[in-house]
Amino acid sequence: MKKLELHWQIMIGMVLGLVFGFGMTYLDWGKEFVLNWVAPLGTIFIKLLKLIAVPLILASLIKGISDLKDISKFRNIGLRTIGIYMGTTTVAIILGLVLVNVIEPGTGISEETIEKLTSTYANDEGVTAKLEEASRQKESGPLKFLEDMVPDNAVAALGNNQLMLQVIFFTIFIGISMLLIGEKRAKPLKDFFDSLNDVVLKMVDLIMLSAPFAVFALLANVVVSSSDPEILLALLKYAGVVVLGLLLMIVFYCILVSVIAKKNPFWFLKQLSPAQLLAFSTSSSAATLPVTMERVEEHIGVDKEVSSFVLPVGATVNMDGTSLYQGIAAVFIAQALSFDLPLSGQLTIVFTALLASIGTAAVPGAGMVMLVIVLESVGFPPDKYAIGLALIFAVDRPLDMLRTVVNVTGDATVATIVAKSVGKLHDDPKAKNWDDHYEEVK
Ligand code: ASP
């Protein structure tokens, strides 16, 4: 019997997880049961993906750079990537601002709803935690992110998943130095990292065997932990604008893939779909990164020379879905609370949301933390931050799941078009399976 394709398996797991989660909300002990006995499976899966992120970046980026044979090529790829990332993010923010200004989801919202949301969420632990995190981030100067990118201790950098840019910096530094000592002298180290790279990719295949079960657990957990459905309905118009914007971004990526990379966009989305489904289930582009890399290289055909740099950098700094959401959320809050936001304020949002997308950690809910910084940039009164966040908190998780899909799709799109532009997009990629060499070792 032909095996069901991975994306179908994952989708079935997701649907069953949703149904199971809803069913459990009807039982007194249901939520407890899911939290104690089901959710840990999802957490273990995310931990496994995070576990291999640093070795994967290290091995694949070193392999990517040392395969280049020429440093100027790397500069070329680097500059294009950063330029296109900034371009797509700007498109996302402007698109979000146009939609929220045209549809105006915040103007119709009643005093009563605002009251209700404020009393439910303004002092909620989740909102307070986000405000605290935002004030910690705010204290930094404009070049702080550059400063933060350079590690002063290699082992500490490699030992902390939050320091992805430091890992990337250190790895590029090793890779370039390897090029400079010449092929012959760099060979032992290159062979080591090539082999490590194969091993880590095999680990991705093995972890993915459990993906359908893991997404079941993750979604059941999301359902039992979500807010009162009545409140979700009040925010339907706002959520609808964000979803519309995110969908339009996917259409935009499809156009880029078809016009620039000359690939069928449906084929592209199908190849990428397991990574998108995981982005949805985990709400974290960082946790999804190993799968994104595997799909983009082995299924879409992007050469490692490109993907090993473009994707880890993208997971950290390129968040089109998040910046689109930040633009919409900021204006929505202003509309709902009758805070005047002139055109100049909206232009400030374009700029700060662009920077915020670089500063947003690729973990669940981080976009909302940086939203506080966007609100601050337009002069929104600080004593109302908690009310502002309370207005959108109830729908944040589902929107986070969706914007993470866009974040990951954006990274994969840019990897594909950069690869095409430097002649590194292969036509018949060969996907590896977990059991390719199993016969030899059985
Ligand atoms: N969860 C998002 C991500 O990991 C970030 C955010 O928008 O909160 O890509």
mmCIF file of N, CA and C and ligand atoms in Angstrom, residues 283-286 315 319 321-322 325 360-368 396 400 403-404 407-408, ligand 1:
data_model
loop_
_atom_site.group_PDB
_atom_site.id
_atom_site.type_symbol
_atom_site.label_atom_id
_atom_site.label_comp_id
_atom_site.label_asym_id
_atom_site.label_seq_id
_atom_site.Cartn_x
_atom_site.Cartn_y
_atom_site.Cartn_z
ATOM 1 N N SER A 283 3.882 27.349 16.518
ATOM 2 C CA SER A 283 3.972 28.819 16.649
ATOM 3 C C SER A 283 5.403 29.288 16.811
ATOM 4 N N SER A 284 6.349 28.567 16.288
ATOM 5 C CA SER A 284 7.732 29.009 16.455
ATOM 6 C C SER A 284 8.543 28.747 15.183
ATOM 7 N N SER A 285 9.042 29.826 14.569
ATOM 8 C CA SER A 285 9.857 29.598 13.366
ATOM 9 C C SER A 285 11.191 28.984 13.734
ATOM 10 N N ALA A 286 11.667 29.237 14.970
ATOM 11 C CA ALA A 286 12.948 28.647 15.368
ATOM 12 C C ALA A 286 12.819 27.130 15.500
ATOM 13 N N ALA A 315 14.977 32.924 9.841
ATOM 14 C CA ALA A 315 14.177 32.516 10.998
ATOM 15 C C ALA A 315 14.330 33.527 12.120
ATOM 16 N N MET A 319 10.492 38.353 9.571
ATOM 17 C CA MET A 319 9.180 37.908 10.026
ATOM 18 C C MET A 319 8.103 38.764 9.391
ATOM 19 N N GLY A 321 5.015 37.907 8.504
ATOM 20 C CA GLY A 321 3.696 37.726 9.125
ATOM 21 C C GLY A 321 3.602 38.536 10.402
ATOM 22 N N THR A 322 4.675 38.503 11.175
ATOM 23 C CA THR A 322 4.684 39.230 12.442
ATOM 24 C C THR A 322 4.602 40.733 12.206
ATOM 25 N N TYR A 325 1.179 41.780 11.131
ATOM 26 C CA TYR A 325 0.289 41.745 12.296
ATOM 27 C C TYR A 325 0.537 42.951 13.211
ATOM 28 N N THR A 360 12.370 40.534 16.921
ATOM 29 C CA THR A 360 11.425 39.586 17.517
ATOM 30 C C THR A 360 12.022 38.185 17.570
ATOM 31 N N ALA A 361 11.952 37.571 18.749
ATOM 32 C CA ALA A 361 12.460 36.198 18.853
ATOM 33 C C ALA A 361 11.497 35.267 18.126
ATOM 34 N N ALA A 362 12.069 34.182 17.546
ATOM 35 C CA ALA A 362 11.225 33.279 16.754
ATOM 36 C C ALA A 362 10.530 32.250 17.645
ATOM 37 N N VAL A 363 9.854 32.729 18.654
ATOM 38 C CA VAL A 363 9.175 31.835 19.595
ATOM 39 C C VAL A 363 7.719 32.275 19.759
ATOM 40 N N PRO A 364 6.867 31.410 20.307
ATOM 41 C CA PRO A 364 5.451 31.784 20.405
ATOM 42 C C PRO A 364 5.228 33.098 21.153
ATOM 43 N N GLY A 365 4.373 33.939 20.564
ATOM 44 C CA GLY A 365 3.947 35.153 21.256
ATOM 45 C C GLY A 365 4.929 36.307 21.281
ATOM 46 N N ALA A 366 6.098 36.136 20.665
ATOM 47 C CA ALA A 366 7.102 37.202 20.740
ATOM 48 C C ALA A 366 6.660 38.453 19.987
ATOM 49 N N GLY A 367 5.846 38.270 18.947
ATOM 50 C CA GLY A 367 5.388 39.402 18.153
ATOM 51 C C GLY A 367 4.630 40.415 18.991
ATOM 52 N N MET A 368 3.928 39.934 19.998
ATOM 53 C CA MET A 368 3.137 40.827 20.834
ATOM 54 C C MET A 368 4.042 41.669 21.745
ATOM 55 N N ASP A 396 -4.623 36.158 20.220
ATOM 56 C CA ASP A 396 -3.223 36.169 19.825
ATOM 57 C C ASP A 396 -2.693 34.793 19.425
ATOM 58 N N ASP A 400 -0.975 33.995 16.051
ATOM 59 C CA ASP A 400 0.450 33.681 16.122
ATOM 60 C C ASP A 400 0.747 32.437 15.275
ATOM 61 N N ARG A 403 0.601 33.598 11.674
ATOM 62 C CA ARG A 403 1.690 34.483 11.202
ATOM 63 C C ARG A 403 3.010 33.726 11.156
ATOM 64 N N THR A 404 3.151 32.703 12.019
ATOM 65 C CA THR A 404 4.384 31.907 11.961
ATOM 66 C C THR A 404 4.471 31.143 10.622
ATOM 67 N N ASN A 407 5.738 33.634 8.279
ATOM 68 C CA ASN A 407 7.168 33.875 8.528
ATOM 69 C C ASN A 407 8.026 32.800 7.853
ATOM 70 N N VAL A 408 7.619 31.552 8.040
ATOM 71 C CA VAL A 408 8.401 30.437 7.492
ATOM 72 C C VAL A 408 8.304 30.408 5.959
HETATM 73 N N1 ASP B 1 5.735 33.073 16.758
HETATM 74 C C1 ASP B 1 6.350 33.855 15.738
HETATM 75 C C2 ASP B 1 7.493 33.085 15.130
HETATM 76 O O1 ASP B 1 8.130 32.293 15.762
HETATM 77 C C3 ASP B 1 6.806 35.177 16.227
HETATM 78 C C4 ASP B 1 5.591 36.017 16.593
HETATM 79 O O2 ASP B 1 5.028 36.632 15.691
HETATM 80 O O3 ASP B 1 5.166 35.998 17.742
HETATM 81 O O4 ASP B 1 7.785 33.238 13.987
#
